[in-house]
Coordinates of C-alpha atoms in Angstrom, one line a residue:
Chain A
M1 CA -7.6 52.8 144.7
I2 CA -8.7 56.0 146.4
I3 CA -12.1 56.6 147.8
F4 CA -13.2 60.2 148.5
F5 CA -15.6 60.4 151.3
K6 CA -17.7 63.5 152.1
K7 CA -15.4 66.5 151.8
K8 CA -16.9 67.8 155.0
Y9 CA -14.7 65.4 156.9
Y10 CA -11.7 66.0 154.8
I11 CA -11.1 62.3 154.9
I12 CA -9.3 60.5 152.2
I13 CA -9.1 56.9 152.7
I14 CA -6.3 55.2 151.0
I15 CA -7.0 51.6 150.8
N16 CA -4.8 48.8 150.0
L17 CA -1.3 50.0 150.1
F18 CA -1.0 46.6 151.5
I19 CA -3.3 44.7 149.2
L20 CA -0.5 42.8 147.6
L21 CA 0.7 41.6 150.9
S22 CA -2.7 40.3 152.0
F23 CA -4.0 36.8 151.5
S24 CA -7.0 36.0 149.4
N25 CA -9.2 35.0 152.3
A26 CA -9.2 38.5 153.7
F27 CA -11.3 39.6 150.7
C28 CA -13.6 36.6 150.5
K29 CA -16.7 38.3 151.7
D30 CA -18.8 35.2 151.9
Y31 CA -16.6 33.8 154.5
T32 CA -17.6 34.7 158.0
Y33 CA -15.5 33.9 161.0
I34 CA -18.1 34.1 163.7
N35 CA -21.8 33.9 164.1
I36 CA -22.6 36.9 166.3
N37 CA -26.1 35.7 166.8
N38 CA -24.9 32.8 168.9
P39 CA -25.7 33.7 172.5
F40 CA -22.8 31.6 173.9
I41 CA -20.3 33.3 171.7
K42 CA -16.7 33.5 173.0
K43 CA -15.3 36.9 172.7
I44 CA -12.5 37.3 170.3
P45 CA -9.3 38.4 172.1
V46 CA -7.4 41.2 170.3
A47 CA -4.2 42.9 171.3
I48 CA -3.7 46.6 170.5
P49 CA -0.3 47.8 171.5
D50 CA 0.4 51.6 171.9
F51 CA 0.2 53.5 168.6
K52 CA 3.4 55.0 167.3
N53 CA 3.5 58.7 166.9
R54 CA 5.7 60.0 164.1
T55 CA 5.1 63.6 165.0
S56 CA 7.6 65.8 166.8
K57 CA 6.6 66.4 170.4
E58 CA 5.5 70.0 169.9
Y59 CA 1.9 68.7 169.9
K60 CA 0.4 68.6 173.3
I61 CA -2.5 66.1 173.0
D62 CA -1.5 62.5 172.5
Y63 CA -3.6 61.6 169.5
G64 CA -1.9 58.2 169.4
E65 CA -3.4 57.3 172.8
K66 CA -6.7 59.0 171.9
A67 CA -7.0 57.0 168.7
R68 CA -6.1 53.7 170.4
Q69 CA -8.8 54.3 173.1
I70 CA -11.5 55.1 170.5
L71 CA -10.5 51.8 168.8
V72 CA -10.6 49.8 172.0
N73 CA -14.0 51.3 173.0
G74 CA -15.4 50.8 169.5
L75 CA -14.4 47.2 169.3
S76 CA -15.7 46.5 172.8
F77 CA -19.0 48.1 171.8
T78 CA -19.6 45.2 169.4
G79 CA -20.0 42.8 172.3
Y80 CA -17.9 40.1 170.5
I81 CA -14.4 41.6 170.6
K82 CA -12.4 42.2 173.8
T83 CA -9.0 43.9 173.9
I84 CA -6.5 42.2 176.1
N85 CA -5.2 44.5 178.9
K86 CA -1.9 46.2 178.0
G87 CA -0.3 45.0 181.2
A88 CA -0.2 41.4 179.8
Y89 CA 1.7 42.4 176.6
I90 CA 5.2 41.0 176.4
Y91 CA 7.1 43.1 173.9
M92 CA 9.5 45.9 173.6
P93 CA 7.6 48.8 172.2
S94 CA 10.7 50.4 170.9
K95 CA 11.8 47.3 169.1
T96 CA 8.5 46.2 167.7
G97 CA 7.4 47.5 164.4
I98 CA 4.0 47.8 162.7
T99 CA 4.3 45.7 159.7
K100 CA 4.3 41.9 159.3
Q101 CA 8.1 41.6 158.9
E102 CA 8.7 43.6 162.1
I103 CA 6.3 41.6 164.3
N104 CA 7.1 38.5 166.4
F105 CA 3.6 36.9 166.4
K106 CA 4.6 34.4 169.1
N107 CA 4.7 37.3 171.6
W108 CA 1.0 37.7 170.9
T109 CA -0.3 34.2 170.6
I110 CA 1.3 33.3 173.9
I111 CA -0.9 35.9 175.7
G112 CA -4.0 34.5 173.9
A113 CA -4.4 37.3 171.3
E114 CA -6.1 36.0 168.1
F115 CA -5.7 39.3 166.3
L116 CA -3.3 42.1 166.5
I117 CA -3.9 45.7 165.5
T118 CA -1.0 48.2 165.0
G119 CA -1.3 51.9 164.5
V120 CA 0.8 54.9 163.5
I121 CA -0.2 58.5 163.9
T122 CA 1.2 61.5 162.0
E123 CA 0.0 65.0 162.9
I124 CA 0.2 67.6 160.2
K125 CA -1.0 70.9 161.6
D126 CA -4.8 70.6 162.2
N127 CA -4.9 67.3 160.3
I128 CA -4.0 63.8 161.3
K129 CA -3.0 60.7 159.4
I130 CA -3.8 57.3 160.9
E131 CA -2.4 54.0 159.6
L132 CA -4.0 51.0 161.0
R133 CA -3.3 47.3 160.3
L134 CA -5.0 44.1 161.4
F135 CA -3.1 40.8 161.7
D136 CA -4.1 37.2 162.4
T137 CA -1.6 36.2 165.0
F138 CA -2.0 32.4 164.7
K139 CA -1.8 32.4 160.9
E140 CA 0.8 35.1 161.1
N141 CA -1.1 36.9 158.3
F142 CA -1.6 40.5 157.4
I143 CA -5.4 40.9 156.9
L144 CA -6.1 44.4 156.1
G145 CA -4.7 47.9 156.4
K146 CA -5.9 51.4 155.9
I147 CA -4.7 55.0 156.0
Y148 CA -7.1 57.7 157.0
T149 CA -6.3 61.4 156.7
G150 CA -8.6 64.1 158.1
A151 CA -9.2 66.9 160.6
K152 CA -8.2 66.1 164.1
S153 CA -11.8 66.7 165.2
D154 CA -12.8 63.8 163.0
I155 CA -10.6 61.3 164.7
R156 CA -13.6 59.3 166.0
I157 CA -15.0 59.0 162.5
M158 CA -11.7 57.8 161.1
V159 CA -11.1 55.2 163.7
H160 CA -14.7 54.0 163.6
R161 CA -14.3 53.4 159.9
F162 CA -11.6 51.0 160.7
C163 CA -13.8 49.3 163.3
S164 CA -16.4 48.8 160.5
E165 CA -13.7 47.2 158.4
I166 CA -12.8 44.8 161.2
S167 CA -16.4 44.1 161.8
Y168 CA -17.0 43.4 158.2
Y169 CA -14.0 41.0 158.0
L170 CA -15.1 39.1 161.1
T171 CA -18.9 38.9 160.6
G172 CA -19.8 40.0 157.1
E173 CA -21.6 43.0 158.6
K174 CA -20.3 46.5 158.7
G175 CA -21.6 46.8 162.2
I176 CA -23.0 49.8 164.0
F177 CA -20.2 52.3 163.7
N178 CA -21.7 54.4 160.9
S179 CA -25.1 54.4 162.6
K180 CA -26.7 57.3 164.3
L181 CA -28.8 57.1 167.4
V182 CA -32.1 59.1 167.7
F183 CA -33.8 59.4 171.1
I184 CA -36.0 61.6 173.2
S185 CA -34.7 63.6 176.1
T186 CA -36.6 65.9 178.5
V187 CA -35.6 69.5 178.2
K188 CA -37.2 71.8 180.8
K189 CA -40.1 69.4 181.3
N190 CA -40.7 69.1 177.5
K191 CA -39.6 66.2 175.4
E192 CA -37.4 66.9 172.4
I193 CA -35.6 64.7 169.8
F194 CA -31.8 64.3 170.0
I195 CA -29.4 62.6 167.6
S196 CA -26.0 61.3 168.6
D197 CA -23.3 59.0 167.3
F198 CA -24.1 55.2 167.6
D199 CA -22.5 55.1 171.1
G200 CA -24.2 58.2 172.5
Y201 CA -21.4 60.6 171.8
N202 CA -22.0 64.1 170.4
P203 CA -25.7 64.4 171.3
K204 CA -27.5 67.2 169.5
Q205 CA -31.0 68.5 170.0
I206 CA -32.8 68.5 166.6
T207 CA -36.4 69.6 167.7
H208 CA -37.3 72.7 169.6
H209 CA -41.1 72.2 169.8
K210 CA -41.3 72.8 173.6
S211 CA -44.0 70.1 173.7
I212 CA -44.4 66.4 174.1
T213 CA -42.5 64.6 171.4
L214 CA -42.5 60.8 171.1
S215 CA -41.7 57.7 169.0
P216 CA -38.9 58.9 166.6
S217 CA -38.4 56.5 163.6
W218 CA -35.6 56.6 161.0
S219 CA -36.2 56.3 157.3
S220 CA -34.0 53.6 155.7
D221 CA -31.8 56.2 154.0
G222 CA -31.3 58.1 157.3
Q223 CA -32.6 61.3 155.7
F224 CA -35.9 61.6 157.6
V225 CA -37.1 61.1 161.1
A226 CA -40.8 60.7 161.7
Y227 CA -42.3 61.2 165.1
T228 CA -45.3 62.3 167.1
S229 CA -45.5 65.7 168.7
Y230 CA -48.2 67.7 170.5
V231 CA -46.7 71.0 169.3
K232 CA -50.0 72.1 167.8
G233 CA -52.1 70.6 170.6
N234 CA -53.1 67.4 169.0
P235 CA -50.8 64.3 168.8
D236 CA -49.8 64.6 165.1
I237 CA -47.1 63.0 163.1
Y238 CA -44.2 65.2 161.9
I239 CA -41.6 64.2 159.3
Q240 CA -38.3 66.1 159.6
N241 CA -35.9 66.2 156.7
L242 CA -32.6 66.3 158.5
K243 CA -30.6 67.7 155.6
K244 CA -33.0 70.4 154.5
Q245 CA -34.3 71.2 157.9
K246 CA -37.8 70.9 156.6
I247 CA -40.7 69.6 158.6
S248 CA -44.1 68.4 157.4
R249 CA -47.1 67.3 159.4
I250 CA -49.7 64.6 159.2
G251 CA -52.7 65.6 161.4
F252 CA -56.0 63.8 161.1
K253 CA -58.6 64.1 163.8
G254 CA -57.8 62.0 166.8
V255 CA -54.4 60.6 167.4
N256 CA -51.7 60.3 164.7
I257 CA -49.1 58.1 166.4
T258 CA -46.4 55.4 166.2
P259 CA -44.9 56.0 162.7
D260 CA -42.7 53.4 161.1
W261 CA -41.1 53.6 157.7
V262 CA -41.5 50.9 155.0
P263 CA -37.9 49.7 154.4
N264 CA -36.2 51.5 151.5
K265 CA -39.3 53.5 150.7
L266 CA -40.5 57.0 151.7
V267 CA -43.8 55.4 152.8
L268 CA -44.9 54.9 156.4
A269 CA -47.3 53.0 158.5
A270 CA -48.9 54.7 161.5
C271 CA -51.8 54.4 163.9
L272 CA -54.7 56.9 163.2
S273 CA -58.0 57.1 165.1
Y274 CA -60.0 59.5 163.0
S275 CA -62.5 56.8 162.4
G276 CA -63.1 56.5 166.1
D277 CA -61.1 53.3 166.2
H278 CA -57.3 52.9 166.4
E279 CA -56.2 51.3 163.2
I280 CA -52.9 51.1 161.3
Y281 CA -52.7 52.8 157.9
L282 CA -50.2 53.0 155.1
L283 CA -49.4 56.7 154.3
T284 CA -47.4 58.6 151.8
I285 CA -44.8 61.0 153.0
K286 CA -47.3 63.8 152.4
G287 CA -49.8 62.1 154.7
K288 CA -52.2 60.7 152.0
I289 CA -53.7 57.4 153.1
I290 CA -52.7 54.6 150.7
K291 CA -54.6 51.9 152.5
R292 CA -55.8 50.6 155.8
I293 CA -53.7 47.7 157.1
T294 CA -55.7 46.5 160.1
N295 CA -59.4 46.2 160.4
N296 CA -60.5 45.1 163.8
W297 CA -62.5 46.8 166.6
G298 CA -60.0 47.5 169.4
I299 CA -56.6 49.1 169.7
D300 CA -54.2 48.3 166.8
I301 CA -51.0 50.2 167.2
S302 CA -47.2 50.3 166.9
P303 CA -46.6 49.0 163.4
E304 CA -43.1 47.6 162.7
F305 CA -42.1 46.3 159.2
S306 CA -40.0 43.3 158.6
P307 CA -36.7 44.2 157.0
D308 CA -37.9 42.9 153.6
G309 CA -41.1 45.0 154.0
K310 CA -43.4 42.0 153.4
K311 CA -44.7 41.6 156.9
I312 CA -45.8 43.9 159.6
A313 CA -45.7 43.3 163.3
F314 CA -48.1 45.3 165.5
V315 CA -49.9 45.4 168.9
S316 CA -53.5 44.6 169.0
K317 CA -56.1 44.3 171.8
R318 CA -58.4 42.1 169.7
S319 CA -58.0 39.2 172.1
G320 CA -58.8 41.3 175.1
T321 CA -55.2 42.1 176.2
P322 CA -52.5 43.9 174.2
Q323 CA -50.5 41.2 172.3
I324 CA -48.1 41.2 169.4
Y325 CA -49.3 40.0 166.0
I326 CA -47.7 39.6 162.6
K327 CA -49.6 40.3 159.4
D328 CA -48.4 38.9 156.1
L329 CA -49.0 41.8 153.6
D330 CA -49.1 39.4 150.6
T331 CA -51.6 36.9 152.0
N332 CA -53.3 39.2 154.6
Q333 CA -52.9 36.4 157.1
V334 CA -52.6 37.6 160.7
K335 CA -50.9 35.5 163.3
R336 CA -50.7 36.1 167.1
I337 CA -47.1 35.8 168.3
T338 CA -47.1 36.4 172.0
F339 CA -49.1 34.2 174.5
N340 CA -47.2 34.6 177.7
G341 CA -48.4 37.3 180.0
N342 CA -51.3 39.7 179.5
Y343 CA -49.6 42.8 178.3
N344 CA -47.0 42.6 175.5
T345 CA -46.2 45.6 173.3
S346 CA -43.5 47.6 171.4
P347 CA -42.3 45.0 168.8
A348 CA -38.9 45.7 167.2
W349 CA -37.9 43.5 164.2
S350 CA -34.3 42.3 164.1
L351 CA -32.5 43.3 160.9
D352 CA -31.8 39.7 160.1
G353 CA -35.6 39.2 160.0
N354 CA -35.7 36.3 162.4
R355 CA -36.7 37.8 165.8
L356 CA -38.8 40.3 167.5
A357 CA -37.8 42.2 170.7
Y358 CA -40.7 43.4 172.7
I359 CA -41.8 44.5 176.2
G360 CA -43.6 42.3 178.5
V361 CA -45.4 44.4 181.2
G362 CA -45.4 42.5 184.5
K363 CA -47.0 43.3 187.8
A364 CA -44.0 45.0 189.2
H365 CA -41.6 45.5 186.3
N366 CA -41.5 45.8 182.5
N367 CA -38.9 43.6 180.9
I368 CA -37.5 43.1 177.4
Y369 CA -38.0 39.7 175.7
V370 CA -36.8 38.4 172.3
I371 CA -39.0 35.9 170.4
G372 CA -38.7 34.1 167.1
T373 CA -41.1 35.5 164.4
D374 CA -42.8 32.1 164.5
G375 CA -43.5 32.6 168.2
S376 CA -40.9 30.1 169.3
Q377 CA -37.8 30.5 171.5
C378 CA -38.9 33.3 173.7
I379 CA -36.1 34.5 176.0
Q380 CA -36.2 37.2 178.7
L381 CA -33.3 39.7 178.4
T382 CA -33.8 42.0 181.4
N383 CA -34.5 40.8 184.8
N384 CA -36.7 43.1 186.9
A385 CA -34.0 45.8 187.2
G386 CA -36.4 48.8 187.0
N387 CA -38.7 49.2 184.1
N388 CA -37.2 48.3 180.7
E389 CA -38.8 49.6 177.5
D390 CA -38.4 50.8 173.9
P391 CA -36.2 48.0 172.5
A392 CA -34.5 48.6 169.1
W393 CA -31.9 46.6 167.2
S394 CA -28.5 47.4 165.7
S395 CA -28.2 46.9 162.0
D396 CA -26.1 43.8 162.5
S397 CA -28.8 42.3 164.8
N398 CA -26.1 41.9 167.5
L399 CA -27.1 44.6 169.9
I400 CA -30.3 45.9 171.4
T401 CA -30.7 49.4 172.8
F402 CA -33.5 50.1 175.3
T403 CA -34.4 52.4 178.1
S404 CA -34.3 51.4 181.8
T405 CA -35.2 53.0 185.1
R406 CA -32.9 50.7 187.0
E407 CA -30.9 53.7 188.3
G408 CA -33.9 55.8 189.0
V409 CA -34.4 58.2 186.1
S410 CA -35.0 56.7 182.6
R411 CA -31.8 56.3 180.7
I412 CA -30.7 54.7 177.4
Y413 CA -28.9 51.3 177.7
V414 CA -27.4 48.8 175.3
M415 CA -26.9 45.0 175.6
T416 CA -26.1 42.2 173.3
A417 CA -29.0 40.3 171.6
S418 CA -28.6 37.6 174.3
G419 CA -29.0 40.1 177.1
D420 CA -25.3 40.3 178.1
E421 CA -23.3 43.4 179.0
Q422 CA -26.2 45.7 179.9
R423 CA -24.7 49.2 180.2
C424 CA -25.8 52.8 180.2
L425 CA -25.1 54.6 176.9
L426 CA -25.3 58.2 177.9
K427 CA -26.2 60.5 180.7
L428 CA -27.8 63.7 179.8
E429 CA -29.8 66.1 182.0
G430 CA -33.4 65.0 182.4
S431 CA -34.5 61.6 181.3
Q432 CA -34.0 59.8 178.0
T433 CA -36.4 57.4 176.1
D434 CA -37.2 55.9 172.7
P435 CA -33.7 55.1 171.3
E436 CA -33.4 53.9 167.7
W437 CA -30.3 53.3 165.6
S438 CA -30.3 54.4 161.9
L439 CA -29.4 51.8 159.3
V440 CA -26.7 54.0 157.8
N441 CA -24.8 57.1 158.8
A442 CA -27.5 59.8 158.7
N443 CA -24.9 62.2 157.3
N444 CA -23.9 60.2 154.3
Chain B
M1 CA -129.7 134.2 184.1
T2 CA -130.7 133.4 187.7
K3 CA -129.9 129.8 186.8
R4 CA -126.4 130.7 185.9
I5 CA -125.9 132.7 189.1
L6 CA -127.1 129.8 191.1
I7 CA -124.8 127.4 189.4
N8 CA -121.9 129.8 189.9
L9 CA -122.8 130.1 193.5
G10 CA -123.1 126.4 193.9
L11 CA -119.7 126.0 192.3
L12 CA -118.3 128.6 194.6
F13 CA -119.6 126.8 197.6
M14 CA -118.3 123.5 196.4
V15 CA -114.9 124.9 195.7
S16 CA -114.7 126.8 199.0
G17 CA -116.1 123.7 200.8
L18 CA -113.4 121.6 199.1
I19 CA -110.8 124.1 200.1
L20 CA -112.1 124.0 203.7
I21 CA -112.1 120.2 203.7
T22 CA -108.6 119.9 202.3
S23 CA -107.3 122.6 204.6
C24 CA -108.9 120.9 207.6
A25 CA -107.4 117.6 206.5
K26 CA -104.0 119.2 206.1
K27 CA -104.3 120.6 209.5
S28 CA -105.2 117.3 211.0
I29 CA -102.3 115.6 209.3
I30 CA -100.0 118.3 210.5
S31 CA -101.4 118.1 214.0
E32 CA -101.2 114.3 214.0
S33 CA -97.7 114.3 212.8
A34 CA -96.8 117.1 215.1
N35 CA -96.4 114.7 218.0
A36 CA -93.7 112.7 216.3
Q37 CA -92.5 115.4 214.0
I38 CA -88.8 114.8 214.6
V39 CA -88.6 111.1 214.6
T40 CA -91.2 109.6 212.3
P41 CA -90.3 110.9 208.9
E42 CA -86.7 110.1 209.4
E43 CA -87.6 106.7 210.6
K44 CA -89.8 106.2 207.7
L45 CA -87.1 107.4 205.4
L46 CA -84.6 105.0 207.1
T47 CA -86.8 102.0 206.8
A48 CA -87.5 102.7 203.2
E49 CA -83.8 103.0 202.6
E50 CA -83.1 99.9 204.6
I51 CA -85.8 98.0 202.8
A52 CA -84.3 99.0 199.5
K53 CA -80.9 98.2 200.8
Q54 CA -82.0 94.9 202.2
K55 CA -83.7 94.1 199.0
A56 CA -80.6 94.9 197.1
L57 CA -78.5 92.8 199.6
K58 CA -80.9 89.9 199.3
N59 CA -80.7 90.2 195.5
K60 CA -77.0 90.3 195.6
Q61 CA -76.9 87.4 198.0
R62 CA -79.2 85.4 195.7
I63 CA -77.1 86.2 192.7
R64 CA -74.0 85.4 194.7
E65 CA -75.5 82.1 195.9
E66 CA -76.5 81.4 192.4
E67 CA -73.1 82.3 191.1
L68 CA -71.6 80.2 193.9
K69 CA -73.8 77.3 193.1
Q70 CA -73.0 77.8 189.5
S71 CA -69.2 78.1 190.1
T72 CA -69.2 75.2 192.5
S73 CA -71.0 73.1 190.0
K74 CA -68.7 74.5 187.3
K75 CA -65.7 73.7 189.5
R76 CA -67.1 70.3 190.3
F77 CA -67.6 69.7 186.6
Q78 CA -64.0 70.6 185.9
N79 CA -62.4 69.0 188.9
Q80 CA -64.3 65.8 189.3
D81 CA -62.4 63.3 187.1
I82 CA -63.8 59.9 186.3
Y83 CA -61.5 57.0 186.9
F84 CA -60.8 53.7 185.2
A85 CA -59.5 50.3 186.0
Y86 CA -56.0 49.2 184.8
D87 CA -55.8 48.7 181.1
S88 CA -59.5 49.5 180.8
S89 CA -61.6 52.1 179.1
E90 CA -64.9 50.8 180.5
L91 CA -67.0 53.2 182.5
M92 CA -67.5 52.1 186.1
P93 CA -71.0 52.6 187.7
I94 CA -69.7 55.6 189.8
S95 CA -68.4 57.1 186.6
Q96 CA -71.8 56.8 184.9
I97 CA -73.4 58.7 187.9
L98 CA -70.8 61.4 187.6
L99 CA -71.3 61.6 183.8
R100 CA -75.1 62.0 184.3
E101 CA -74.3 65.0 186.6
K102 CA -71.9 66.4 184.0
S103 CA -74.5 66.0 181.3
A104 CA -77.1 67.8 183.4
W105 CA -74.7 70.7 183.9
L106 CA -73.9 70.8 180.2
G107 CA -77.6 70.8 179.5
K108 CA -78.0 73.9 181.7
N109 CA -74.9 75.6 180.3
S110 CA -75.6 75.1 176.6
S111 CA -73.0 77.6 175.4
I112 CA -70.1 75.7 176.9
N113 CA -67.9 73.4 174.9
V114 CA -65.6 70.8 176.5
I115 CA -62.3 69.0 175.8
I116 CA -62.2 65.6 177.5
E117 CA -58.6 64.5 178.2
G118 CA -57.8 60.8 178.5
H119 CA -54.9 59.8 180.8
C120 CA -53.1 56.6 181.9
D121 CA -50.8 55.5 184.7
E122 CA -47.1 55.0 184.0
R123 CA -47.2 51.2 184.2
G124 CA -48.1 50.3 180.6
T125 CA -46.0 51.3 177.6
T126 CA -46.0 54.8 176.2
E127 CA -47.4 54.2 172.7
Y128 CA -50.2 51.8 173.8
N129 CA -51.2 54.2 176.5
L130 CA -51.7 57.0 173.9
A131 CA -54.4 54.8 172.4
L132 CA -55.8 53.7 175.7
G133 CA -56.0 57.3 176.9
E134 CA -58.0 58.2 173.8
R135 CA -60.3 55.2 174.4
R136 CA -61.0 56.5 177.9
A137 CA -61.8 60.0 176.6
L138 CA -64.0 58.6 173.9
A139 CA -65.9 56.4 176.4
A140 CA -66.8 59.4 178.4
K141 CA -67.7 61.4 175.3
N142 CA -69.9 58.7 173.9
F143 CA -71.8 58.3 177.2
L144 CA -72.5 62.1 177.2
I145 CA -73.7 61.9 173.6
D146 CA -76.1 59.1 174.6
L147 CA -77.4 61.4 177.3
G148 CA -78.2 64.0 174.7
I149 CA -75.2 66.3 174.6
S150 CA -74.3 67.3 171.1
S151 CA -71.1 65.7 169.9
S152 CA -70.0 69.1 168.4
R153 CA -69.6 70.4 172.0
L154 CA -67.3 67.5 173.0
D155 CA -63.7 67.2 171.8
T156 CA -61.2 64.6 173.0
I157 CA -57.4 64.4 173.4
S158 CA -55.2 61.6 174.7
Y159 CA -52.1 62.4 176.8
G160 CA -51.3 58.7 177.5
E161 CA -49.0 58.6 180.4
E162 CA -47.4 62.0 179.7
R163 CA -49.2 64.1 182.2
P164 CA -49.7 62.3 185.5
I165 CA -51.6 64.2 188.1
N166 CA -50.1 62.1 190.9
T167 CA -46.5 61.2 191.1
G168 CA -47.0 58.4 193.6
K169 CA -45.5 55.1 192.4
N170 CA -48.1 53.0 194.1
S171 CA -51.6 51.7 193.5
A172 CA -53.2 54.8 195.0
G173 CA -51.1 57.1 192.8
W174 CA -51.7 55.1 189.7
A175 CA -55.4 54.9 190.3
K176 CA -55.5 58.8 190.4
N177 CA -53.8 58.9 187.0
R178 CA -56.1 56.6 185.1
R179 CA -58.7 59.2 184.4
A180 CA -60.8 61.3 182.0
H181 CA -60.5 65.0 182.8
F182 CA -62.9 67.7 181.7
V183 CA -61.6 71.1 180.4
I184 CA -63.9 73.9 179.5
K185 CA -62.9 75.5 176.2

């Protein structure tokens, strides 16, 4: 079975050279090893010995080590896999092979590794071939194996595809590896939109408005980013087609802000104030109003659709302070979700549909909280380290990206959905805000 | 015939008399002015010039004063922001006084149109502050409309927390940033 991915990447993935060797449970997709939404999750220990390089030594860069490091970092990014330090490995690299028959699994179980990943690199001029295999060390099983061939410059894409396979095997979710990150960065005192890989690598500026630009939002298919910009003076909504480099504008009188796409449709919700009141409307991609969603004097802002598109979370000041509400779009019932504190905004719906991340503005600090969509089980994820804002979920609902001023200037951070492993994602010049991961690879 | 001669003679006398009178008067003026011949005319000329100058100066000063008054009141109109409480778009009593002053100035300067900018401090969240900033601008606009200023002369824009005027990260700095600012178009 051969799958041709985008020719642009020159990647041919040859799957299942090893299919006959694998056991049936590896392909039983309903079976999930771990529940990544458990906050007390034990990290899965994985061993990844040095990759073998089958190329003659005329090549200067060690792509074997490079590929291994990308794999280690990628798996670590998930928050539920840890790679055991190489220093603990007890094996003879020269005598250890890469296939099941050549591996002594006891060497790996004794150091606590539950899984083993082996790799082989072959360099062919500007291209590279990477063979990767995943084994269950306790069951002494071969689980899955893939061969990727492509340009050397696409090594990250190839290794991350294997990370996706591992993630899918372990959790039933493809994980975040094909996702792109959109965010705002200041450029010469202006705010512009950037897009990078899921982990902050390869940031590229995609707007050059030389203006204030805010609140980027991905369409489900990753083809469009909607955002607010002051490029024509007024805060209007712009919809940028990333493939065709086309931009359209929605500019009613007053503010046109906080766009959010209806899942799997090219329809969006946004806050407009042309009536003199801030209300949330449903709009076509061309800016035609389909209907008004909120109808209440006072600020109604920041719509956020549930993953099934049937409900909408938003911020309203109808009770006197900004709080988060959920409206059922079928029954039109509105329910207040947050009651703690007098300033709760920026709801972000987890992709499993069960939780909302939001910001609670306190007297001294803004912190990120997660609450059940029924208003129960509210937990605080950041703890007064600077101001923490703009939460957004990964597509497997396992990670939350956000911005923090804990080190002074605002930067983009990532943490697990239980608040663990908070770390800075990227450091660019200026300050960064408003991160959001796409559901799929925006280049697909 | 004799009548005609008499009239002519009479006219002659009158004319000559007139000539005599005027010549005498001229003489007397000349003799009078003869004493101060060098000084007086020049002095008179000077004072006339001075008066004209002074008048011009006074006029200029008056215009300047008026302009100054106008420009200070214009500057005051532009520079005097009105401030708000945290997470509030309600006009405080002092703001209402300032807005009355602004409406009076707008009444006098009926050709001027204005953009009212709404701003917030950094403490809230970006998106919510965009709405709050607009509420602040609209509160000021609606108050001016109630005082009789045409709504067509008043535009609003919200900058949320994007354009702080004070970078202080303390209550004094934040208070300065929660404002409606007036810009003449």
